[in-house]
Coordinates of C-alpha atoms in Angstrom, one line a residue:
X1404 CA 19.4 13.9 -11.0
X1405 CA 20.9 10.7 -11.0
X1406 CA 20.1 8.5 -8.3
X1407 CA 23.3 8.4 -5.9
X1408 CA 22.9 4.7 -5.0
X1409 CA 22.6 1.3 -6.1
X1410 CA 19.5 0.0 -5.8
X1411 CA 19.9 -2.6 -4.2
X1412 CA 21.4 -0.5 -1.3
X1413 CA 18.2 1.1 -1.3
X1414 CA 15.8 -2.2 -1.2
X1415 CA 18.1 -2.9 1.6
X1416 CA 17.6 -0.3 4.0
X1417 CA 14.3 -0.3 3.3
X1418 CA 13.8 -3.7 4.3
X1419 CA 15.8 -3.4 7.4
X1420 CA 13.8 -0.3 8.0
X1421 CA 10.8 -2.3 7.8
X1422 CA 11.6 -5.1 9.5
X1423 CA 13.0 -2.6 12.5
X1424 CA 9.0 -1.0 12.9
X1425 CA 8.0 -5.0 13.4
X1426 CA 6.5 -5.6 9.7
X1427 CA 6.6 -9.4 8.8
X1428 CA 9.6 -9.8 6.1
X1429 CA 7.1 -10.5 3.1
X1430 CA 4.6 -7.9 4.3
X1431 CA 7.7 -5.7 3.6
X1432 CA 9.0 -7.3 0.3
X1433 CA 5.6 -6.4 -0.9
X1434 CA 5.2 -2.7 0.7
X1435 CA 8.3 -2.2 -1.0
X1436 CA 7.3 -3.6 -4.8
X1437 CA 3.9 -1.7 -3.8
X1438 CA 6.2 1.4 -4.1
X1439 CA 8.9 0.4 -6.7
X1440 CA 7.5 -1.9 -8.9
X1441 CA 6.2 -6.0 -9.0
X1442 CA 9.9 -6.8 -9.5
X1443 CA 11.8 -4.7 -7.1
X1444 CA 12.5 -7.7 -4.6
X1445 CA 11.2 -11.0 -4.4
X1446 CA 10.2 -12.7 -1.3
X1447 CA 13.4 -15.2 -1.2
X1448 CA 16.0 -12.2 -1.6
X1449 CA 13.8 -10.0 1.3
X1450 CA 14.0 -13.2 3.5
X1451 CA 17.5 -14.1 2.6
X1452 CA 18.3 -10.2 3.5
X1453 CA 16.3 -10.6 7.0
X1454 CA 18.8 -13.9 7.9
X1455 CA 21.4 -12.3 7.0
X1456 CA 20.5 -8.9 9.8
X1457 CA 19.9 -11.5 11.8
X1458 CA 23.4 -12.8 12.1
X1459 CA 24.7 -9.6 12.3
X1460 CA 25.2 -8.8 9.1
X1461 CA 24.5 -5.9 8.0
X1462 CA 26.6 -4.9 4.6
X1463 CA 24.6 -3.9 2.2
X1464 CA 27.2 -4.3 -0.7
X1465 CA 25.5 -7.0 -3.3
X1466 CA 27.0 -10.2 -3.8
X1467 CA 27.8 -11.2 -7.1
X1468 CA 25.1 -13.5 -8.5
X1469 CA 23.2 -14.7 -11.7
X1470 CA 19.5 -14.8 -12.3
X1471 CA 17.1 -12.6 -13.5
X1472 CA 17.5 -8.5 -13.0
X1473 CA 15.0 -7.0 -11.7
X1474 CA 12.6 -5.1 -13.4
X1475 CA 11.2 -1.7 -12.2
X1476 CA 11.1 1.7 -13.2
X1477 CA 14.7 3.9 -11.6
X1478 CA 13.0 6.9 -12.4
X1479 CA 10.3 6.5 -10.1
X1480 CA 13.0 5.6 -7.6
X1481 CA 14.8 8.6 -8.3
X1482 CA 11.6 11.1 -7.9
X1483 CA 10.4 9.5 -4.7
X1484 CA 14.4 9.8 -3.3
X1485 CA 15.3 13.1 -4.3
X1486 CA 12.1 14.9 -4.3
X1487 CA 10.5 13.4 -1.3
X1488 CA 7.5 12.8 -2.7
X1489 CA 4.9 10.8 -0.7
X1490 CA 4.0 7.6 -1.2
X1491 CA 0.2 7.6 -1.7
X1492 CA -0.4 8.3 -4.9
X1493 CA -3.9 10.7 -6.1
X1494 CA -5.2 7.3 -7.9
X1495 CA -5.5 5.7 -4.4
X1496 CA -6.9 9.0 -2.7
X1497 CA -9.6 9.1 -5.5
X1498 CA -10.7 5.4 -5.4
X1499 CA -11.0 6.0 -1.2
X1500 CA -13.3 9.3 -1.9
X1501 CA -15.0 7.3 -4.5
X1502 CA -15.8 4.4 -2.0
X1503 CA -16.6 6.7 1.0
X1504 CA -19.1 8.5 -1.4
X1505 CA -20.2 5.3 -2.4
X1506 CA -21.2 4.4 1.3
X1507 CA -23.0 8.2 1.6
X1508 CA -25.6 7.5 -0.9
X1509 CA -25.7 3.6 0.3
X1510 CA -26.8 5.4 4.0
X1511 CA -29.3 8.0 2.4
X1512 CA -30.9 5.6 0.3
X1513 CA -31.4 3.1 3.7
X1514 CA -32.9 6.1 5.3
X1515 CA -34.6 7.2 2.5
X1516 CA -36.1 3.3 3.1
X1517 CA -36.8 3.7 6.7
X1518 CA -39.4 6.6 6.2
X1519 CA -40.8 4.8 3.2
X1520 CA -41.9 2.3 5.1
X1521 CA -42.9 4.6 8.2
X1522 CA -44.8 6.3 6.0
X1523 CA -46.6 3.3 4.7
X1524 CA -47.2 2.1 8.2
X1525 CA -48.9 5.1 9.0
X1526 CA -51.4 5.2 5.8
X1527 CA -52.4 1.5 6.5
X1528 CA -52.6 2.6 9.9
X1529 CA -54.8 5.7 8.7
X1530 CA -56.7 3.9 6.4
X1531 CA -57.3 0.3 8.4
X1532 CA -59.2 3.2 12.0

């Protein structure tokens, strides 16, 4: 399905969005590249867009302009629209089960430590009467 509206529309009311729950405006220019792609907004257009609902204005039709196009994938924009799919992706579940395993054996192999050396204070206590 093709996505229904411009992107920039989108980036938008994102940002607004954003900006609405209290997140800084490039805190939000990031969440949103985070999602979209490195190239989705910059910081300058997200901070131009946040003067702009500032003053009251609130159309999101684009202006005109020149300079570079941005550069990120509309599929993925078009999957995460129309089939609500969330926005943490399996990679970055399995990197934080990776890192809480991780701190699992770091805690066993402490404890493992601890009774290592309680059982060498006991043999030199054993040994020494």
């Amino acid at each position: 399905m093709k996505c229904q509206v411009e992107k920039v529309e989108v980036f938008r009311l994102i940002l607004l969005f954003e900006l609405n729950r209290g997140t800084k405006t490039t805190e939000a220019a990031r969440n949103i590249c985070a999602v979209y792609g490195a190239n989705a907004i910059g910081e300058n257009t997200a901070r131009k867009w946040c003067s702009s609902f500032k003053e009251g204005r609130f159309a999101i039709s684009d202006t005109p302009h020149s300079g570079r196009a941005s550069g990120f994938d509309e599929d993925r924009v078009n999957t995460l629209i129309h089939n609500g799919q969330h926005f943490l992706t399996a990679d970055w579940m399995i990197k934080a089960i990776i890192i809480i395993i991780i701190i699992i054996i770091i805690i066993i192999i402490i404890i493992s430590l601890f009774f290592v050396l309680l059982l060498f204070i006991f043999a030199v206590h054993l040994y020494t009467g």
